[in-house]
Amino acid sequence: MCELLGMSANVPTDICFSFTGLMQRGGGTGPHRDGWGIAFYEGKGCRTFHDPGPSVNSEIARLVQRHPIKSHIVISHIRQANVGQVCLENTHPFSRELWGRHWTYAHNGQLTAEVFSWPVDTYQPVGTTDSEQAFCWLLGQIRRQFPQPPADEMQQQRLNDLIRQCCDQLRGLGVFNMMLSDAERLYVYCTTKLHWITRRAPFGQAVLSDADLSVDFGTETTPNDVVTMIATMPLTTNEVWQPLHVGELLVFRLGLIEAHLGRQE
Amino acid sequence: MCELLGMSANVPTDICFSFTGLMQRGGGTGPHRDGWGIAFYEGKGCRTFHDPGPSVNSEIARLVQRHPIKSHIVISHIRQANVGQVCLENTHPFSRELWGRHWTYAHNGQLTAEVFSWPVDTYQPVGTTDSEQAFCWLLGQIRRQFPQPPADEMQQQRLNDLIRQCCDQLRGLGVFNMMLSDAERLYVYCTTKLHWITRRAPFGQAVLSDADLSVDFGTETTPNDVVTMIATMPLTTNEVWQPLHVGELLVFRLGLIEAHLGRQE
């Protein structure tokens, strides 16, 4: 299993605090020694950092912890390899371009080998993971049904439905917890374990589970900031994180839930 | 004008020495204050670092200088903006996937606005530069004529010819110095200024032009290493760099010239 971390915010926000917690799980408090990566969206631009070594020892990870990069969407992943050897091309998040936007994706879980027989055309995997194969298939499905981006809210709802249906299909092959972004929205799909929390005024203090660190968000934010964090397991000990349920797709935009699909009561 | 730096090597090699020289030109000894980026290939994997600020002040640039990343192909770029505002999505190098390989590209020069009317289909620009538009057009041409990678040497020669013809067409729109890689080869095309040097045994000392630094490659290498560096202007003062000529395309593989097209005597 791997760990996922995502953020959606209405103002450019750094993720140093949460990333510090996550990185401890990469060979420190957790078993995920097989690489890590992170994607930061800044407007339409996206920069990524990838390292095939354990995050807890990574100099690049230390830079990302120390050096605040302000972003409105973040996707991060630390890996415990199951399918595909440990190497750079198998390190999440994966990226492709569609509609003149950078799409970024990370997956936690494992799919049966059947996924490698699913058709891919425009987007071909570079590495050998089930995760990247699933991404290429998923983005190909989106491209086929949406050669252009949704023009209005109704089309966006159709896109949300499509993404959820594709995720449901992938869930048929195993565990599929996923984060996906097109620079505007953050799509989060759950099979087993994902939790989220929205922080807004009045901001309080948060205490990390995995490192001896707390932060007072009140001193770091303005009253209008809205920041949602999503993680495999809650990253803090003194806040209430909401679990996602099996088959749920949450669509975040500017820190808030824009759409909520597939809740099974 | 911007500055380009490339490397092709037969063994994984770090580029810390040359990158230290290049980074000085990003707001230090040179005027290129508008961002920088670098792509490192490690096998089929590729990791990139991008920063829209001046390289000479960049904490990420300092990491790349200090932290040796061993690679067999590198493409780096520091930018002095002409077309397109200074922002992350306009920061080279640009990347797209074709044939299940990461293609990476950086451009020095300026093209007329006509390039924006050239057809792009599969690959759409994310930012607003002439450079990325040219890349999307070029890679689209390659994809159309080579839906699959070249199967033999003759097809590879046809691909080289195609790349050179496309570059010649782009040169008709202005200055087009370019580096392009598909993880196997490094294609380098010259309109105005590019220089290269191949270092191999017996290795000697090299002294940077832009920083008070020298290195004795003899202590850093083995007798079989072959490393070619390509840069807009020579980076060292005590070595002889070869200029490329107008309309020349050099194809490097494992540190050596594999093909040489378009030499105009």
Coordinates of C-alpha atoms in Angstrom, one line a residue:
Chain A
M1 CA 0.0 0.0 0.0
C2 CA 1.1 3.5 -0.6
E3 CA 0.0 6.8 0.9
L4 CA -1.7 9.7 -0.8
L5 CA -1.8 13.4 0.1
G6 CA -3.8 16.0 -1.7
M7 CA -4.8 19.6 -1.2
S8 CA -7.3 22.0 -2.8
A9 CA -7.3 25.7 -1.7
N10 CA -8.8 28.9 -2.7
V11 CA -5.6 30.8 -2.3
P12 CA -2.0 29.7 -3.1
T13 CA -1.1 27.7 0.0
D14 CA 2.0 25.8 1.0
I15 CA 1.9 22.2 2.1
C16 CA 5.1 22.1 4.2
F17 CA 3.4 21.0 7.4
S18 CA 1.4 18.1 6.0
F19 CA 4.2 17.0 3.7
T20 CA 6.5 16.8 6.7
G21 CA 4.1 14.3 8.3
L22 CA 3.7 12.3 5.1
M23 CA 7.4 12.1 4.5
Q24 CA 7.9 10.4 7.9
R25 CA 5.9 7.5 6.6
G26 CA 8.3 7.0 3.7
G27 CA 10.7 4.7 5.6
G28 CA 10.4 6.4 9.0
T29 CA 7.1 5.7 10.8
G30 CA 5.7 3.8 7.7
P31 CA 7.0 1.1 5.4
H32 CA 6.8 3.1 2.1
R33 CA 10.4 3.1 1.1
D34 CA 10.0 2.8 -2.7
G35 CA 10.0 6.4 -3.9
W36 CA 7.8 9.4 -3.6
G37 CA 6.6 12.3 -5.7
I38 CA 4.6 15.5 -5.5
A39 CA 2.9 17.8 -8.1
F40 CA 2.2 21.5 -7.4
Y41 CA -0.2 23.4 -9.5
E42 CA 0.4 27.2 -9.8
G43 CA -2.2 28.5 -12.2
K44 CA -2.0 26.3 -15.3
G45 CA 1.6 25.5 -14.6
C46 CA 2.5 22.4 -12.8
R47 CA 5.9 21.4 -11.3
T48 CA 6.7 18.0 -10.0
F49 CA 9.4 16.5 -7.9
H50 CA 10.1 12.7 -8.1
D51 CA 12.6 10.6 -6.2
P52 CA 12.8 6.8 -6.4
G53 CA 14.5 6.5 -3.0
P54 CA 12.8 6.6 0.5
S55 CA 11.4 10.0 1.3
V56 CA 12.7 10.0 4.8
N57 CA 16.3 10.1 3.5
S58 CA 15.6 12.3 0.4
E59 CA 17.4 15.6 0.0
I60 CA 14.8 16.7 -2.5
A61 CA 12.0 15.9 0.1
R62 CA 13.8 18.0 2.6
L63 CA 13.8 20.9 0.1
V64 CA 10.1 20.5 -0.4
Q65 CA 9.5 20.5 3.3
R66 CA 11.7 23.5 3.9
H67 CA 11.0 25.6 0.8
P68 CA 7.3 26.8 0.8
I69 CA 5.8 26.4 -2.7
K70 CA 2.4 28.2 -2.8
S71 CA -0.1 26.2 -4.8
H72 CA -3.9 25.8 -5.1
I73 CA -3.8 22.1 -5.9
V74 CA -1.3 19.5 -4.7
I75 CA -1.1 15.7 -5.3
S76 CA 1.6 13.7 -3.5
H77 CA 2.3 10.0 -3.2
I78 CA 4.8 7.8 -1.3
R79 CA 5.1 4.3 -2.6
Q80 CA 5.4 0.8 -1.3
A81 CA 6.0 -1.1 -4.6
N82 CA 3.8 -4.1 -5.5
V83 CA 3.6 -4.1 -9.3
G84 CA 6.6 -2.7 -11.2
Q85 CA 10.2 -2.4 -10.1
V86 CA 11.4 0.6 -8.0
C87 CA 12.6 3.2 -10.6
L88 CA 12.0 6.7 -11.6
E89 CA 9.5 5.9 -14.4
N90 CA 7.3 4.0 -11.9
T91 CA 7.3 6.8 -9.4
H92 CA 3.9 8.7 -9.0
P93 CA 2.4 11.1 -9.7
F94 CA 2.1 10.5 -13.4
S95 CA 1.3 13.4 -15.8
R96 CA -0.1 13.8 -19.3
E97 CA -1.5 16.7 -21.2
L98 CA -5.2 17.0 -22.4
W99 CA -7.0 20.2 -23.5
G100 CA -3.8 22.1 -23.1
R101 CA -3.9 21.3 -19.4
H102 CA -1.5 19.2 -17.3
W103 CA -3.4 16.3 -15.8
T104 CA -1.7 14.7 -12.8
Y105 CA -2.7 11.4 -11.1
A106 CA -1.6 9.2 -8.2
H107 CA -3.0 5.8 -7.1
N108 CA -3.0 3.8 -4.0
G109 CA -3.9 0.2 -4.1
Q110 CA -3.3 -2.8 -6.5
L111 CA -5.2 -3.9 -9.5
T112 CA -5.2 -7.3 -11.1
A113 CA -3.1 -7.9 -14.2
E114 CA -6.3 -7.6 -16.3
V115 CA -5.8 -3.8 -16.3
F116 CA -2.9 -4.3 -18.7
S117 CA -5.3 -5.7 -21.3
W118 CA -7.5 -2.6 -21.2
P119 CA -7.2 -0.5 -24.3
V120 CA -4.9 2.5 -24.4
D121 CA -4.3 4.6 -27.5
T122 CA -3.3 8.3 -27.2
Y123 CA -1.7 7.9 -23.8
Q124 CA 0.8 5.0 -23.4
P125 CA 2.4 4.1 -20.2
V126 CA 6.2 4.8 -19.8
G127 CA 6.7 2.5 -16.9
T128 CA 5.4 -0.9 -15.9
T129 CA 2.9 -0.2 -13.1
D130 CA -0.8 -1.1 -13.0
S131 CA -1.3 2.5 -11.7
E132 CA 0.1 4.2 -14.8
Q133 CA -1.7 1.8 -17.1
A134 CA -5.0 2.7 -15.3
F135 CA -4.2 6.4 -15.7
C136 CA -3.6 6.1 -19.4
W137 CA -6.8 4.1 -19.9
L138 CA -8.8 6.6 -17.8
L139 CA -7.5 9.7 -19.5
G140 CA -8.1 8.0 -22.9
Q141 CA -11.7 7.5 -21.9
I142 CA -12.0 11.2 -20.9
R143 CA -10.4 12.3 -24.1
R144 CA -12.6 10.2 -26.3
Q145 CA -15.9 11.5 -24.7
F146 CA -14.6 15.0 -24.1
P147 CA -12.3 16.0 -26.9
Q148 CA -12.9 19.5 -25.6
P149 CA -13.3 20.6 -22.0
P150 CA -16.8 20.8 -20.6
A151 CA -18.4 24.0 -21.8
D152 CA -21.0 24.4 -19.0
E153 CA -22.1 22.9 -15.6
M154 CA -24.2 20.2 -17.2
Q155 CA -21.2 18.9 -19.2
Q156 CA -19.0 19.1 -16.1
Q157 CA -21.5 16.9 -14.4
R158 CA -21.3 14.4 -17.3
L159 CA -17.6 14.5 -16.9
N160 CA -17.8 13.8 -13.2
D161 CA -20.2 10.9 -14.0
L162 CA -17.7 9.5 -16.5
I163 CA -14.8 9.7 -14.1
R164 CA -16.8 8.0 -11.4
Q165 CA -17.9 5.2 -13.8
C166 CA -14.3 4.6 -14.9
C167 CA -13.2 4.5 -11.3
D168 CA -15.9 2.1 -10.5
Q169 CA -14.7 -0.2 -13.3
L170 CA -11.1 0.0 -12.0
R171 CA -12.4 -0.8 -8.5
G172 CA -13.7 -4.0 -10.0
L173 CA -10.0 -5.0 -10.5
G174 CA -8.9 -4.4 -6.9
V175 CA -8.1 -1.5 -4.6
F176 CA -8.3 1.9 -6.3
N177 CA -7.9 5.0 -4.2
M178 CA -7.0 7.8 -6.5
M179 CA -6.3 11.5 -6.9
L180 CA -6.6 13.3 -10.3
S181 CA -6.4 16.9 -11.3
D182 CA -6.6 19.0 -14.5
A183 CA -5.3 22.2 -12.8
E184 CA -8.9 23.3 -12.0
R185 CA -10.4 20.6 -10.0
L186 CA -9.1 17.8 -7.7
Y187 CA -11.0 14.5 -8.2
V188 CA -10.6 12.0 -5.3
Y189 CA -12.0 8.5 -5.5
C190 CA -12.1 6.0 -2.6
T191 CA -12.1 2.2 -2.5
T192 CA -10.7 1.6 1.0
K193 CA -8.9 4.4 2.8
L194 CA -9.1 8.2 2.3
H195 CA -9.8 11.0 4.8
W196 CA -10.4 14.7 4.3
I197 CA -10.6 17.9 6.4
T198 CA -11.5 21.4 5.4
R199 CA -9.8 24.2 7.4
R200 CA -11.2 27.7 7.4
A201 CA -11.6 30.6 9.9
P202 CA -11.4 30.5 12.8
F203 CA -8.2 28.5 12.2
G204 CA -6.6 26.7 15.1
Q205 CA -3.6 24.6 16.0
A206 CA -2.9 21.3 14.4
V207 CA -0.5 18.6 15.7
L208 CA 1.1 16.1 13.4
S209 CA 0.7 12.3 14.1
D210 CA 4.1 11.3 12.6
A211 CA 6.5 14.0 13.6
D212 CA 6.9 16.2 16.7
L213 CA 5.5 19.3 15.1
S214 CA 2.5 21.5 15.4
V215 CA 1.4 24.6 13.6
D216 CA -1.0 27.5 14.4
F217 CA -2.8 28.0 11.1
G218 CA -4.2 31.2 12.6
T219 CA -0.9 32.9 12.1
E220 CA -0.4 31.6 8.6
T221 CA -3.7 32.4 7.0
T222 CA -6.3 35.1 6.3
P223 CA -9.9 34.9 7.3
N224 CA -11.1 34.0 3.8
D225 CA -8.8 31.1 3.2
V226 CA -10.4 27.7 2.6
V227 CA -8.0 24.8 2.5
T228 CA -9.0 21.1 2.2
M229 CA -6.5 18.4 2.8
I230 CA -7.1 14.8 1.7
A231 CA -4.9 11.9 3.0
T232 CA -4.9 8.1 3.2
M233 CA -4.9 8.3 7.0
P234 CA -5.5 11.5 9.1
L235 CA -2.2 13.4 9.4
T236 CA -3.1 15.2 12.7
T237 CA -4.1 14.0 16.1
N238 CA -6.3 16.9 17.3
E239 CA -8.7 17.4 14.4
V240 CA -11.6 15.4 13.0
W241 CA -11.0 14.0 9.6
Q242 CA -14.0 12.7 7.5
P243 CA -13.6 9.3 5.9
L244 CA -14.6 8.8 2.3
H245 CA -16.7 5.7 1.6
V246 CA -16.4 2.9 -0.9
G247 CA -17.1 4.1 -4.4
E248 CA -17.3 7.8 -3.5
L249 CA -15.9 10.5 -5.8
L250 CA -15.4 13.9 -4.4
V251 CA -14.7 16.8 -6.7
F252 CA -12.9 19.7 -5.0
R253 CA -12.5 23.2 -6.4
L254 CA -10.9 26.2 -4.6
G255 CA -10.9 24.3 -1.3
L256 CA -14.6 23.3 -1.3
I257 CA -16.5 20.2 -2.4
E258 CA -18.1 21.1 -5.8
A259 CA -19.6 17.7 -6.4
H260 CA -20.1 14.5 -4.4
L261 CA -20.9 11.3 -6.3
G262 CA -21.8 7.8 -5.3
R263 CA -22.4 8.0 -1.6
Q264 CA -23.6 4.6 -0.5
E265 CA -25.6 5.1 2.7
Chain B
M1 CA 17.8 35.2 -25.7
C2 CA 18.0 32.2 -23.5
E3 CA 20.7 29.8 -22.7
L4 CA 20.6 26.0 -23.4
L5 CA 22.6 23.3 -21.8
G6 CA 22.5 19.6 -22.8
M7 CA 24.4 16.4 -22.0
S8 CA 24.6 13.0 -23.6
A9 CA 26.7 10.3 -21.8
N10 CA 27.3 6.6 -22.0
V11 CA 27.3 6.2 -18.2
P12 CA 25.0 8.0 -15.7
T13 CA 26.8 11.3 -15.1
D14 CA 26.0 14.3 -13.0
I15 CA 26.0 17.8 -14.4
C16 CA 26.7 19.7 -11.2
F17 CA 29.8 21.4 -12.6
S18 CA 28.3 22.7 -15.8
F19 CA 25.0 23.6 -14.2
T20 CA 26.9 25.7 -11.7
G21 CA 28.3 27.7 -14.6
L22 CA 24.9 28.0 -16.4
M23 CA 23.1 29.1 -13.3
Q24 CA 25.4 32.1 -12.9
R25 CA 24.0 33.4 -16.2
G26 CA 20.5 33.4 -14.8
G27 CA 20.6 36.9 -13.3
G28 CA 24.3 36.7 -12.2
T29 CA 26.8 37.0 -15.1
G30 CA 23.9 37.0 -17.6
P31 CA 20.5 38.7 -18.1
H32 CA 18.3 35.6 -18.1
R33 CA 16.2 36.3 -15.0
D34 CA 12.9 34.8 -16.2
G35 CA 13.0 31.3 -14.9
W36 CA 14.9 28.1 -15.5
G37 CA 14.3 24.4 -15.8
I38 CA 16.2 21.1 -16.2
A39 CA 15.2 17.6 -17.2
F40 CA 17.2 14.5 -16.1
Y41 CA 16.7 11.2 -17.8
E42 CA 17.4 8.1 -15.8
G43 CA 16.6 5.1 -18.0
K44 CA 13.0 5.7 -19.3
G45 CA 12.2 7.8 -16.4
C46 CA 12.6 11.6 -16.5
R47 CA 12.5 14.1 -13.7
T48 CA 12.3 17.8 -14.1
F49 CA 12.8 20.8 -12.0
H50 CA 11.2 24.1 -12.9
D51 CA 11.4 27.5 -11.3
P52 CA 9.9 30.7 -12.7
G53 CA 12.3 32.9 -10.7
P54 CA 16.0 33.8 -11.5
S55 CA 18.2 30.8 -11.2
V56 CA 21.0 32.6 -9.4
N57 CA 18.6 33.1 -6.4
S58 CA 16.8 29.8 -6.7
E59 CA 16.9 27.4 -3.7
I60 CA 15.9 24.6 -6.1
A61 CA 18.8 25.5 -8.4
R62 CA 21.1 25.3 -5.4
L63 CA 19.8 21.8 -4.7
V64 CA 20.4 20.7 -8.3
Q65 CA 24.0 22.1 -8.1
R66 CA 24.7 20.5 -4.8
H67 CA 22.9 17.2 -5.1
P68 CA 24.4 15.0 -7.9
I69 CA 21.7 13.4 -10.1
K70 CA 23.3 10.8 -12.3
S71 CA 21.7 10.8 -15.8
H72 CA 22.6 9.9 -19.3
I73 CA 20.7 12.7 -21.0
V74 CA 20.1 16.2 -19.6
I75 CA 18.3 19.2 -21.1
S76 CA 18.4 22.6 -19.3
H77 CA 17.3 26.1 -20.1
I78 CA 17.4 29.5 -18.5
R79 CA 15.0 32.0 -19.9
Q80 CA 15.0 35.7 -20.8
A81 CA 11.4 36.1 -21.7
N82 CA 10.3 37.6 -25.0
V83 CA 7.0 35.9 -26.0
G84 CA 4.7 34.8 -23.1
Q85 CA 4.7 36.2 -19.5
V86 CA 7.0 34.9 -16.8
C87 CA 5.1 32.0 -15.1
L88 CA 5.5 28.4 -14.4
E89 CA 3.6 27.1 -17.5
N90 CA 6.0 29.1 -19.8
T91 CA 9.1 27.7 -18.2
H92 CA 11.2 25.3 -20.3
P93 CA 11.8 22.4 -20.7
F94 CA 8.4 21.2 -22.0
S95 CA 7.5 17.6 -22.0
R96 CA 4.9 15.3 -23.7
E97 CA 4.6 11.5 -24.0
L98 CA 4.9 9.7 -27.4
W99 CA 5.5 5.9 -27.9
G100 CA 5.4 5.5 -24.1
R101 CA 8.5 7.7 -23.8
H102 CA 8.8 11.1 -22.2
W103 CA 9.9 13.6 -24.9
T104 CA 11.5 16.8 -23.5
Y105 CA 12.3 20.0 -25.4
A106 CA 13.8 23.4 -24.8
H107 CA 14.2 26.3 -27.3
N108 CA 16.4 29.3 -27.5
G109 CA 15.4 32.1 -29.9
Q110 CA 12.2 33.8 -31.0
L111 CA 9.8 32.9 -33.8
T112 CA 7.3 35.1 -35.5
A113 CA 3.6 34.9 -34.4
E114 CA 2.9 32.8 -37.5
V115 CA 3.9 29.8 -35.5
F116 CA 0.7 30.1 -33.6
S117 CA -1.3 29.4 -36.8
W118 CA 0.6 26.1 -37.4
P119 CA -1.7 23.2 -36.8
V120 CA -1.5 21.3 -33.5
D121 CA -3.8 18.4 -32.7
T122 CA -2.8 15.7 -30.3
Y123 CA -0.4 18.0 -28.3
Q124 CA -1.8 21.3 -27.2
P125 CA 0.3 24.0 -25.6
V126 CA -0.5 24.7 -21.9
G127 CA 1.3 28.1 -21.8
T128 CA 1.5 31.0 -24.3
T129 CA 5.1 30.8 -25.6
D130 CA 6.1 30.5 -29.3
S131 CA 8.5 27.8 -28.0
E132 CA 5.8 25.4 -26.6
Q133 CA 3.6 26.0 -29.7
A134 CA 6.6 24.9 -31.9
F135 CA 7.2 21.8 -29.7
C136 CA 3.5 20.8 -30.0
W137 CA 3.6 21.2 -33.8
L138 CA 6.9 19.3 -34.1
L139 CA 5.9 16.4 -31.9
G140 CA 2.6 16.2 -33.7
Q141 CA 4.5 15.9 -37.0
I142 CA 6.6 13.2 -35.6
R143 CA 3.6 11.3 -34.3
R144 CA 1.8 11.5 -37.6
Q145 CA 4.6 10.1 -39.6
F146 CA 5.9 7.7 -36.9
P147 CA 2.9 6.4 -34.9
Q148 CA 5.4 3.7 -33.8
P149 CA 9.0 4.2 -33.0
P150 CA 11.5 3.6 -35.8
A151 CA 12.0 -0.2 -36.1
D152 CA 15.5 -0.1 -37.7
E153 CA 18.4 2.1 -38.7
M154 CA 16.8 3.2 -42.0
Q155 CA 13.6 4.3 -40.2
Q156 CA 15.7 6.2 -37.6
Q157 CA 17.4 8.0 -40.5
R158 CA 14.0 8.9 -41.9
L159 CA 13.0 10.2 -38.4
N160 CA 16.2 12.3 -38.3
D161 CA 15.4 13.7 -41.7
L162 CA 11.9 14.6 -40.6
I163 CA 13.1 16.4 -37.4
R164 CA 15.7 18.3 -39.4
Q165 CA 13.0 19.3 -42.0
C166 CA 10.7 20.5 -39.3
C167 CA 13.5 22.4 -37.6
D168 CA 14.4 24.0 -41.0
Q169 CA 10.7 25.1 -41.3
L170 CA 10.8 26.6 -37.8
R171 CA 14.0 28.4 -38.6
G172 CA 12.1 30.1 -41.4
L173 CA 10.2 31.9 -38.7
G174 CA 13.1 33.2 -36.7
V175 CA 15.9 31.9 -34.4
F176 CA 15.5 28.3 -33.5
N177 CA 18.2 26.7 -31.4
M178 CA 16.7 23.6 -29.9
M179 CA 17.3 20.5 -27.8
L180 CA 14.9 17.5 -27.9
S181 CA 15.1 14.1 -26.4
D182 CA 13.0 10.9 -26.3
A183 CA 15.1 9.3 -23.5
E184 CA 17.3 7.5 -26.1
R185 CA 18.8 10.2 -28.2
L186 CA 19.5 13.9 -27.8
Y187 CA 18.6 16.0 -30.9
V188 CA 20.4 19.4 -31.1
Y189 CA 19.5 21.9 -33.9
C190 CA 21.3 25.2 -34.4
T191 CA 20.3 28.5 -36.0
T192 CA 22.7 30.9 -34.4
K193 CA 24.6 29.8 -31.3
L194 CA 25.4 26.3 -30.0
H195 CA 28.7 24.7 -29.0
W196 CA 29.6 21.2 -28.0
I197 CA 32.6 19.3 -26.6
T198 CA 33.1 15.6 -26.0
R199 CA 35.2 14.6 -23.0
R200 CA 36.8 11.2 -22.8
A201 CA 40.0 9.6 -21.5
P202 CA 42.5 11.0 -20.8
F203 CA 40.3 13.4 -18.8
G204 CA 41.8 16.7 -17.7
Q205 CA 40.9 19.8 -15.8
A206 CA 38.2 22.2 -16.8
V207 CA 37.8 25.8 -15.6
L208 CA 34.3 27.5 -15.6
S209 CA 33.9 30.8 -17.4
D210 CA 31.2 32.1 -15.1
A211 CA 32.1 31.0 -11.6
D212 CA 35.4 30.6 -9.8
L213 CA 35.4 26.8 -10.1
S214 CA 37.4 24.1 -11.7
V215 CA 37.1 20.3 -11.7
D216 CA 39.5 17.5 -12.5
F217 CA 37.4 15.1 -14.5
G218 CA 40.2 12.5 -14.2
T219 CA 39.2 11.9 -10.6
E220 CA 35.5 11.8 -11.3
T221 CA 35.4 9.4 -14.2
T222 CA 36.5 6.0 -15.5
P223 CA 38.5 5.4 -18.7
N224 CA 35.5 4.3 -20.7
D225 CA 33.3 7.3 -19.9
V226 CA 32.2 9.4 -22.9
V227 CA 30.4 12.6 -22.1
T228 CA 29.3 15.3 -24.5
M229 CA 28.2 18.7 -23.3
I230 CA 26.3 21.1 -25.5
A231 CA 25.7 24.8 -24.6
T232 CA 24.7 28.0 -26.2
M233 CA 28.2 29.4 -25.4
P234 CA 31.2 27.5 -24.1
L235 CA 31.1 27.0 -20.4
T236 CA 34.8 26.6 -19.8
T237 CA 37.8 28.7 -20.6
N238 CA 40.5 26.1 -21.1
E239 CA 38.9 23.7 -23.6
V240 CA 38.1 23.8 -27.3
W241 CA 34.3 23.8 -27.9
Q242 CA 33.0 23.1 -31.5
P243 CA 30.5 25.5 -32.9
L244 CA 27.4 24.1 -34.6
H245 CA 26.5 25.7 -37.9
V246 CA 23.3 27.2 -39.3
G247 CA 20.8 24.4 -40.1
E248 CA 22.8 21.6 -38.5
L249 CA 21.1 18.8 -36.6
L250 CA 23.3 16.6 -34.4
V251 CA 21.9 13.4 -33.0
F252 CA 23.7 12.2 -29.9
R253 CA 23.5 8.8 -28.3
L254 CA 25.5 7.5 -25.4
G255 CA 27.8 10.5 -25.5
L256 CA 28.7 10.2 -29.2
I257 CA 27.4 11.7 -32.5
E258 CA 25.2 9.1 -34.1
A259 CA 24.1 11.3 -37.0
H260 CA 25.1 14.7 -38.4
L261 CA 22.7 16.3 -40.8
G262 CA 22.7 19.5 -42.8
R263 CA 26.3 20.6 -42.6
Q264 CA 26.6 23.6 -44.9
E265 CA 30.3 23.9 -45.9

